[in-house]
Amino acid sequence: MDKKDWFSTEKLKGISKNHLLIGGLVGVLLLVIAMPIDQGEQERREAGKAAEAAGEGTDRGGISGLYEKELERRLKLLLEEMEGVGKAEVMITLQDEGERVVEKDLAQDSQTVSEKEGEASRSTQEKQYQEETVYSQEGGSGGEPFVAREVMPKVEGVLVVAQGGGDPKVAKNISDAVLALFPVEVHKIKVVKMN
């Protein structure tokens, strides 16, 4: 078959408009699939994979696990900038998973009934409270509960392994920095020398 025969107008006349439209859409779809991924999106995917790899073998997960990892990362960067600390590794443990406080509608009804029979009188007071969770409208039927505020998990303890951890002055500075950042008791902060 010759090139002229393959792309001839006579052959194109035999193809319906629907087939041409479908062929064009398939071509556009292939172009979209073949386009390179946005660099920022690729970095987010790689960071997500790294976070999953770092979290393997632990029971840390979800939002509190991410929160814990972010606290550790920020504290590590801060400590490594301090004089005498050198390279550092940080581990933070949390007391709980945190709390999500959902919005509630409160309805209260109060009713007082007074009865009088001759010389005797009696008064009765009734109170009713009704609480309903507020849902967002986004999810269609019912939706997700509307979160009024989110209480982040509390830090339970901090372990710092640092090159300068063997020096008592550096260890005290690290402990003081951790105390300034987190509401933990002194005996729940441990600073040790790195190998």
Coordinates of N, CA and C in Angstrom, one line a residue:
M1 N 0.8 -1.2 0.0 CA 0.0 0.0 0.0 C 0.9 1.2 0.0
D2 N 0.6 2.2 -0.8 CA 1.3 3.4 -1.0 C 0.9 4.4 0.0
K3 N 1.8 5.4 0.3 CA 1.5 6.5 1.3 C 0.3 7.3 0.8
K4 N 0.2 7.5 -0.5 CA -0.9 8.3 -1.1 C -2.2 7.6 -0.8
D5 N -2.2 6.3 -0.9 CA -3.5 5.5 -0.7 C -3.9 5.6 0.8
W6 N -3.0 5.6 1.7 CA -3.3 5.6 3.1 C -3.9 6.9 3.6
F7 N -3.5 8.0 3.1 CA -4.0 9.3 3.5 C -4.9 10.0 2.4
S8 N -5.5 9.3 1.6 CA -6.2 9.9 0.5 C -7.6 10.4 1.0
T9 N -8.1 11.4 0.4 CA -9.4 12.0 0.8 C -10.5 11.1 0.5
E10 N -10.4 10.2 -0.4 CA -11.4 9.2 -0.6 C -11.6 8.3 0.6
K11 N -10.5 7.9 1.3 CA -10.6 7.1 2.5 C -11.2 7.9 3.6
L12 N -10.8 9.2 3.7 CA -11.4 10.0 4.8 C -12.9 10.2 4.6
K13 N -13.4 10.3 3.4 CA -14.8 10.4 3.2 C -15.6 9.2 3.6
G14 N -14.9 8.0 3.6 CA -15.6 6.8 4.1 C -15.7 6.7 5.6
I15 N -15.0 7.5 6.3 CA -15.0 7.5 7.8 C -16.0 8.5 8.3
S16 N -16.9 8.0 9.2 CA -18.0 8.9 9.8 C -17.4 9.9 10.7
K17 N -18.2 11.0 10.9 CA -17.7 12.1 11.8 C -17.5 11.6 13.2
N18 N -18.3 10.7 13.6 CA -18.2 10.1 15.0 C -16.9 9.4 15.2
H19 N -16.4 8.6 14.2 CA -15.2 8.0 14.2 C -14.0 9.0 14.3
L20 N -14.1 10.0 13.5 CA -13.1 11.1 13.5 C -13.0 11.8 14.9
L21 N -14.2 12.0 15.5 CA -14.3 12.7 16.8 C -13.7 11.8 17.8
I22 N -14.0 10.5 17.8 CA -13.5 9.6 18.8 C -11.9 9.4 18.6
G23 N -11.5 9.4 17.4 CA -10.0 9.3 17.1 C -9.3 10.6 17.7
G24 N -9.9 11.7 17.5 CA -9.3 13.0 18.0 C -9.3 13.0 19.5
L25 N -10.4 12.6 20.1 CA -10.4 12.5 21.6 C -9.4 11.5 22.2
V26 N -9.2 10.4 21.5 CA -8.2 9.4 21.9 C -6.8 10.1 21.8
G27 N -6.5 10.8 20.7 CA -5.3 11.5 20.6 C -5.0 12.5 21.6
V28 N -6.0 13.3 22.0 CA -5.9 14.3 23.1 C -5.6 13.6 24.4
L29 N -6.3 12.5 24.7 CA -6.1 11.7 25.9 C -4.7 11.2 26.0
L30 N -4.2 10.7 24.9 CA -2.8 10.2 24.9 C -1.8 11.3 25.1
L31 N -2.1 12.5 24.6 CA -1.2 13.6 24.9 C -1.2 14.0 26.3
V32 N -2.4 14.0 27.0 CA -2.5 14.4 28.4 C -1.7 13.4 29.2
I33 N -1.9 12.1 28.9 CA -1.2 11.0 29.7 C 0.3 11.1 29.5
A34 N 0.8 11.5 28.3 CA 2.2 11.6 28.1 C 2.8 12.8 28.6
M35 N 2.1 13.9 29.0 CA 2.6 15.1 29.5 C 3.4 14.8 30.8
P36 N 4.5 15.5 31.0 CA 5.3 15.3 32.3 C 4.5 15.9 33.5
I37 N 4.7 15.2 34.6 CA 4.0 15.6 35.8 C 4.6 16.9 36.3
D38 N 3.8 17.8 36.9 CA 4.2 19.0 37.5 C 5.3 18.7 38.5
Q39 N 6.4 19.5 38.6 CA 7.5 19.2 39.5 C 7.1 19.2 40.9
G40 N 6.2 20.2 41.3 CA 5.7 20.2 42.7 C 4.9 19.0 43.1
E41 N 4.1 18.5 42.1 CA 3.3 17.3 42.4 C 4.3 16.1 42.6
Q42 N 5.3 16.0 41.7 CA 6.2 14.9 41.8 C 7.0 15.0 43.2
E43 N 7.3 16.2 43.7 CA 8.0 16.3 44.9 C 7.1 15.9 46.1
R44 N 5.8 16.2 46.0 CA 4.8 15.8 47.0 C 4.7 14.3 47.1
R45 N 4.6 13.7 45.9 CA 4.5 12.2 45.9 C 5.7 11.6 46.5
E46 N 6.9 12.1 46.2 CA 8.2 11.5 46.7 C 8.2 11.7 48.2
A47 N 7.8 12.9 48.7 CA 7.7 13.2 50.2 C 6.7 12.2 50.8
G48 N 5.6 12.0 50.2 CA 4.6 11.0 50.7 C 5.2 9.6 50.8
K49 N 5.9 9.2 49.8 CA 6.5 7.9 49.8 C 7.6 7.8 50.9
A50 N 8.4 8.9 51.1 CA 9.4 8.9 52.1 C 8.8 8.8 53.5
A51 N 7.7 9.5 53.7 CA 7.0 9.5 55.0 C 6.4 8.1 55.3
E52 N 5.9 7.5 54.2 CA 5.4 6.1 54.4 C 6.5 5.2 54.8
A53 N 7.7 5.3 54.1 CA 8.8 4.5 54.4 C 9.3 4.7 55.8
A54 N 9.4 5.9 56.2 CA 9.8 6.2 57.6 C 8.9 5.7 58.6
G55 N 7.6 5.7 58.3 CA 6.6 5.2 59.2 C 6.4 3.7 59.3
E56 N 7.0 3.0 58.4 CA 6.9 1.5 58.3 C 7.4 0.9 59.6
G57 N 6.7 -0.1 60.2 CA 7.2 -0.7 61.4 C 6.8 0.0 62.6
T58 N 6.1 1.1 62.5 CA 5.7 1.8 63.7 C 4.2 1.9 63.7
D59 N 3.6 2.2 64.8 CA 2.1 2.3 64.9 C 1.7 3.8 64.6
R60 N 2.6 4.6 64.3 CA 2.3 6.0 64.0 C 1.7 6.2 62.7
G61 N 0.6 6.8 62.6 CA -0.1 7.0 61.3 C -1.1 8.1 61.4
G62 N -1.7 8.4 60.3 CA -2.7 9.5 60.3 C -2.1 10.8 60.6
I63 N -3.0 11.7 61.0 CA -2.6 13.1 61.2 C -1.7 13.2 62.4
S64 N -1.8 12.4 63.5 CA -0.9 12.6 64.6 C 0.5 12.1 64.2
G65 N 0.6 11.1 63.4 CA 1.9 10.6 62.9 C 2.6 11.7 62.1
L66 N 1.9 12.4 61.2 CA 2.4 13.5 60.4 C 2.8 14.6 61.3
Y67 N 2.0 14.9 62.3 CA 2.3 16.0 63.2 C 3.5 15.7 64.0
E68 N 3.7 14.5 64.5 CA 4.8 14.1 65.2 C 6.1 14.2 64.4
K69 N 6.0 13.7 63.1 CA 7.2 13.8 62.2 C 7.6 15.2 62.0
E70 N 6.6 16.1 61.8 CA 6.9 17.5 61.5 C 7.6 18.2 62.7
L71 N 7.1 17.9 63.9 CA 7.7 18.4 65.1 C 9.1 17.9 65.3
E72 N 9.4 16.6 65.0 CA 10.7 16.1 65.1 C 11.6 16.8 64.0
R73 N 11.2 17.0 62.8 CA 12.0 17.6 61.8 C 12.3 19.0 62.2
R74 N 11.4 19.8 62.6 CA 11.6 21.2 63.0 C 12.6 21.3 64.2
L75 N 12.4 20.4 65.2 CA 13.3 20.5 66.4 C 14.7 20.1 66.0
K76 N 14.8 19.1 65.1 CA 16.2 18.6 64.7 C 16.9 19.8 64.0
L77 N 16.2 20.5 63.1 CA 16.8 21.6 62.3 C 17.2 22.7 63.3
L78 N 16.4 23.0 64.3 CA 16.7 24.0 65.2 C 17.9 23.7 66.1
L79 N 17.9 22.4 66.6 CA 19.0 22.0 67.5 C 20.3 22.0 66.7
E80 N 20.3 21.6 65.5 CA 21.6 21.5 64.7 C 22.1 22.9 64.5
E81 N 21.3 24.0 64.6 CA 21.8 25.3 64.5 C 22.4 25.9 65.8
M82 N 22.2 25.2 66.9 CA 22.7 25.6 68.2 C 24.2 25.3 68.3
E83 N 24.9 26.2 69.0 CA 26.3 26.0 69.2 C 26.7 24.8 70.0
G84 N 27.6 24.0 69.5 CA 28.0 22.8 70.2 C 27.2 21.5 70.0
V85 N 26.0 21.6 69.4 CA 25.2 20.5 69.2 C 25.7 19.5 68.1
G86 N 26.0 20.1 67.0 CA 26.5 19.3 65.9 C 25.3 18.6 65.2
K87 N 25.5 17.4 64.7 CA 24.4 16.6 64.1 C 23.5 16.1 65.2
A88 N 22.2 16.0 64.9 CA 21.3 15.6 65.9 C 20.2 14.7 65.3
E89 N 19.6 13.8 66.1 CA 18.4 13.1 65.7 C 17.5 13.3 66.9
V90 N 16.2 13.4 66.6 CA 15.2 13.6 67.6 C 14.0 12.6 67.4
M91 N 13.5 12.2 68.6 CA 12.3 11.4 68.6 C 11.4 12.0 69.7
I92 N 10.1 12.2 69.2 CA 9.1 12.8 70.1 C 8.0 11.8 70.2
T93 N 7.5 11.6 71.4 CA 6.3 10.7 71.6 C 5.1 11.6 72.1
L94 N 3.9 11.2 71.6 CA 2.7 12.0 71.9 C 1.9 11.2 73.0
Q95 N 1.2 12.0 73.8 CA 0.3 11.4 74.8 C -1.0 10.8 74.2
D96 N -1.5 11.4 73.1 CA -2.8 10.9 72.6 C -2.8 11.2 71.1
E97 N -3.9 11.0 70.5 CA -4.1 11.3 69.0 C -4.6 12.7 68.7
G98 N -4.8 13.5 69.7 CA -5.4 14.8 69.5 C -6.9 14.7 69.6
E99 N -7.6 15.7 69.3 CA -9.1 15.7 69.3 C -9.7 16.6 68.3
R100 N -10.7 16.2 67.7 CA -11.5 17.0 66.7 C -12.8 17.4 67.4
V101 N -13.0 18.6 67.7 CA -14.3 19.1 68.3 C -15.3 19.5 67.2
V102 N -16.4 18.7 67.2 CA -17.4 19.0 66.2 C -18.4 20.1 66.7
E103 N -18.9 20.8 65.7 CA -19.9 21.9 66.1 C -21.2 21.2 66.4
K104 N -21.9 21.7 67.5 CA -23.1 21.2 67.9 C -24.2 22.3 68.0
D105 N -25.4 22.0 67.6 CA -26.5 22.9 67.8 C -27.2 22.5 69.1
L106 N -27.3 23.4 70.1 CA -27.9 23.1 71.3 C -29.3 23.8 71.3
A107 N -30.3 23.0 71.7 CA -31.7 23.5 71.8 C -32.1 23.2 73.3
Q108 N -32.5 24.2 74.0 CA -33.0 23.9 75.3 C -34.4 24.5 75.5
D109 N -35.2 23.8 76.2 CA -36.6 24.2 76.5 C -36.8 24.1 78.0
S110 N -37.4 25.2 78.5 CA -37.7 25.2 79.9 C -39.2 25.5 80.1
Q111 N -39.8 24.8 81.1 CA -41.2 25.0 81.3 C -41.5 24.9 82.8
T112 N -42.2 25.9 83.3 CA -42.6 25.9 84.7 C -44.1 25.8 84.8
V113 N -44.5 24.8 85.7 CA -45.9 24.6 85.9 C -46.2 24.9 87.4
S114 N -47.2 25.8 87.6 CA -47.6 26.1 89.0 C -49.0 25.6 89.2
E115 N -49.2 24.9 90.3 CA -50.6 24.4 90.6 C -50.9 24.9 92.0
K116 N -52.2 25.3 92.1 CA -52.7 25.7 93.4 C -54.0 25.0 93.7
E117 N -54.0 24.4 94.9 CA -55.2 23.7 95.3 C -55.5 24.2 96.7
G118 N -56.5 25.0 96.9 CA -56.8 25.5 98.2 C -55.7 26.3 98.8
E119 N -55.2 25.8 99.9 CA -54.1 26.4 100.6 C -52.7 26.0 100.1
A120 N -52.7 24.8 99.5 CA -51.4 24.2 99.0 C -51.1 24.6 97.6
S121 N -49.8 24.9 97.4 CA -49.4 25.2 96.0 C -48.2 24.4 95.7
R122 N -48.0 24.0 94.4 CA -46.9 23.2 94.0 C -46.4 23.8 92.7
S123 N -45.1 23.8 92.5 CA -44.4 24.4 91.3 C -43.5 23.3 90.8
T124 N -43.6 23.0 89.5 CA -42.8 22.0 88.8 C -42.0 22.7 87.7
Q125 N -40.7 22.5 87.6 CA -40.0 23.1 86.5 C -39.3 21.9 85.7
E126 N -39.5 22.0 84.4 CA -39.0 21.0 83.5 C -38.0 21.7 82.5
K127 N -36.8 21.0 82.3 CA -35.8 21.5 81.4 C -35.4 20.4 80.5
Q128 N -35.4 20.7 79.2 CA -34.9 19.7 78.2 C -33.8 20.3 77.4
Y129 N -32.8 19.5 77.2 CA -31.7 19.8 76.4 C -31.6 18.9 75.2
Q130 N -31.3 19.4 74.0 CA -31.2 18.6 72.8 C -29.9 19.0 72.1
E131 N -29.1 18.1 71.8 CA -27.8 18.4 71.1 C -27.8 17.7 69.7
E132 N -27.5 18.5 68.7 CA -27.4 17.9 67.3 C -26.1 18.3 66.7
T133 N -25.4 17.3 66.1 CA -24.2 17.6 65.4 C -24.5 18.3 64.1
V134 N -23.6 19.4 63.8 CA -23.8 20.1 62.6 C -23.0 19.5 61.5
Y135 N -23.6 19.2 60.3 CA -22.9 18.6 59.2 C -22.6 19.6 58.1
S136 N -21.5 19.4 57.4 CA -21.3 20.3 56.2 C -22.2 19.9 55.1
Q137 N -22.4 20.8 54.2 CA -23.3 20.5 53.1 C -22.6 19.9 51.9
E138 N -21.3 19.8 51.9 CA -20.5 19.4 50.8 C -20.7 18.0 50.4
G139 N -20.9 17.1 51.4 CA -20.9 15.7 51.2 C -22.1 15.1 50.6
G140 N -23.1 15.9 50.2 CA -24.3 15.4 49.7 C -25.2 15.1 50.8
S141 N -25.7 13.9 50.9 CA -26.7 13.5 52.0 C -25.9 13.3 53.3
G142 N -26.2 14.2 54.2 CA -25.5 14.1 55.5 C -24.2 14.9 55.5
G143 N -23.3 14.5 54.7 CA -22.0 15.2 54.7 C -21.1 14.8 55.9
E144 N -20.0 15.5 56.0 CA -19.1 15.2 57.1 C -19.4 16.2 58.3
P145 N -19.2 15.7 59.5 CA -19.4 16.6 60.7 C -18.5 17.9 60.5
F146 N -19.1 19.0 60.9 CA -18.4 20.3 60.8 C -17.4 20.4 62.0
V147 N -16.1 20.5 61.8 CA -15.1 20.5 62.9 C -15.0 22.0 63.3
A148 N -15.3 22.3 64.5 CA -15.2 23.6 65.0 C -13.7 24.0 65.3
R149 N -13.0 23.0 65.9 CA -11.6 23.2 66.2 C -10.9 21.9 66.3
E150 N -9.6 21.9 66.2 CA -8.9 20.7 66.3 C -7.8 20.9 67.3
V151 N -7.8 20.0 68.3 CA -6.8 20.1 69.4 C -5.7 19.1 69.0
M152 N -4.5 19.7 68.9 CA -3.3 18.8 68.5 C -2.9 17.9 69.6
P153 N -2.3 16.8 69.3 CA -1.8 15.9 70.3 C -0.8 16.6 71.2
K154 N -0.8 16.1 72.5 CA 0.2 16.7 73.5 C 1.5 15.8 73.5
V155 N 2.6 16.6 73.6 CA 3.9 15.9 73.6 C 4.1 15.2 75.0
E156 N 4.5 13.9 74.9 CA 4.7 13.1 76.1 C 6.2 13.2 76.5
G157 N 7.1 13.0 75.6 CA 8.5 12.9 75.9 C 9.4 13.2 74.7
V158 N 10.6 13.6 74.9 CA 11.5 14.0 73.8 C 12.9 13.3 74.1
L159 N 13.4 12.7 73.1 CA 14.8 12.1 73.1 C 15.6 12.8 72.0
V160 N 16.8 13.3 72.4 CA 17.7 14.0 71.5 C 19.0 13.2 71.6
V161 N 19.4 12.7 70.4 CA 20.7 12.1 70.3 C 21.6 13.1 69.4
A162 N 22.6 13.7 70.1 CA 23.4 14.7 69.4 C 24.9 14.5 69.6
Q163 N 25.6 15.0 68.6 CA 27.1 14.8 68.7 C 27.7 15.5 69.9
G164 N 27.1 16.6 70.3 CA 27.6 17.4 71.5 C 26.8 17.0 72.7
G165 N 26.0 15.9 72.7 CA 25.2 15.6 73.8 C 26.0 15.1 75.0
G166 N 27.3 14.8 74.9 CA 28.1 14.4 76.0 C 28.6 15.6 76.9
D167 N 28.6 16.8 76.4 CA 28.9 18.0 77.1 C 27.8 18.4 77.9
P168 N 27.9 18.5 79.3 CA 26.8 18.9 80.2 C 26.2 20.3 79.8
K169 N 27.0 21.2 79.4 CA 26.5 22.5 79.1 C 25.6 22.5 77.8
V170 N 26.1 21.7 76.8 CA 25.3 21.6 75.6 C 24.0 20.8 75.9
A171 N 24.1 19.8 76.7 CA 22.9 19.0 77.1 C 21.9 19.9 77.8
K172 N 22.4 20.7 78.7 CA 21.5 21.6 79.4 C 20.8 22.6 78.5
N173 N 21.6 23.2 77.5 CA 21.0 24.1 76.5 C 19.9 23.4 75.7
I174 N 20.2 22.1 75.3 CA 19.2 21.4 74.5 C 17.9 21.2 75.4
S175 N 18.1 20.7 76.6 CA 16.9 20.5 77.5 C 16.1 21.8 77.7
D176 N 16.8 22.9 77.9 CA 16.2 24.2 78.0 C 15.4 24.6 76.8
A177 N 16.0 24.3 75.6 CA 15.3 24.6 74.4 C 14.0 23.8 74.2
V178 N 14.1 22.5 74.5 CA 13.0 21.6 74.5 C 11.9 22.1 75.4
L179 N 12.3 22.5 76.7 CA 11.3 23.0 77.7 C 10.6 24.2 77.2
A180 N 11.4 25.1 76.5 CA 10.8 26.3 76.0 C 9.7 26.1 74.9
L181 N 9.9 25.0 74.2 CA 9.1 24.7 73.0 C 7.9 23.8 73.4
F182 N 8.1 22.9 74.3 CA 7.0 21.9 74.6 C 6.7 21.9 76.1
P183 N 5.4 21.7 76.4 CA 5.1 21.6 77.9 C 5.3 20.2 78.4
V184 N 6.5 19.8 78.5 CA 6.8 18.5 79.1 C 7.6 18.7 80.4
E185 N 7.6 17.6 81.2 CA 8.3 17.7 82.4 C 9.8 17.4 82.1
V186 N 10.7 17.9 83.0 CA 12.1 17.8 82.8 C 12.6 16.4 82.7
H187 N 12.0 15.5 83.5 CA 12.4 14.1 83.5 C 12.0 13.3 82.3
K188 N 11.2 14.0 81.4 CA 10.8 13.3 80.2 C 11.5 13.8 79.0
I189 N 12.7 14.5 79.3 CA 13.6 14.9 78.2 C 14.9 14.2 78.4
K190 N 15.4 13.6 77.4 CA 16.6 12.9 77.5 C 17.6 13.3 76.4
V191 N 18.8 13.7 76.8 CA 19.8 14.1 75.8 C 21.0 13.2 76.0
V192 N 21.4 12.5 74.9 CA 22.5 11.6 74.9 C 23.5 11.9 73.8
K193 N 24.7 11.4 73.9 CA 25.8 11.7 72.9 C 25.6 10.7 71.8
M194 N 25.8 11.2 70.6 CA 25.7 10.3 69.4 C 27.1 9.6 69.2
N195 N 27.0 8.4 68.7 CA 28.2 7.6 68.4 C 28.9 8.2 67.2

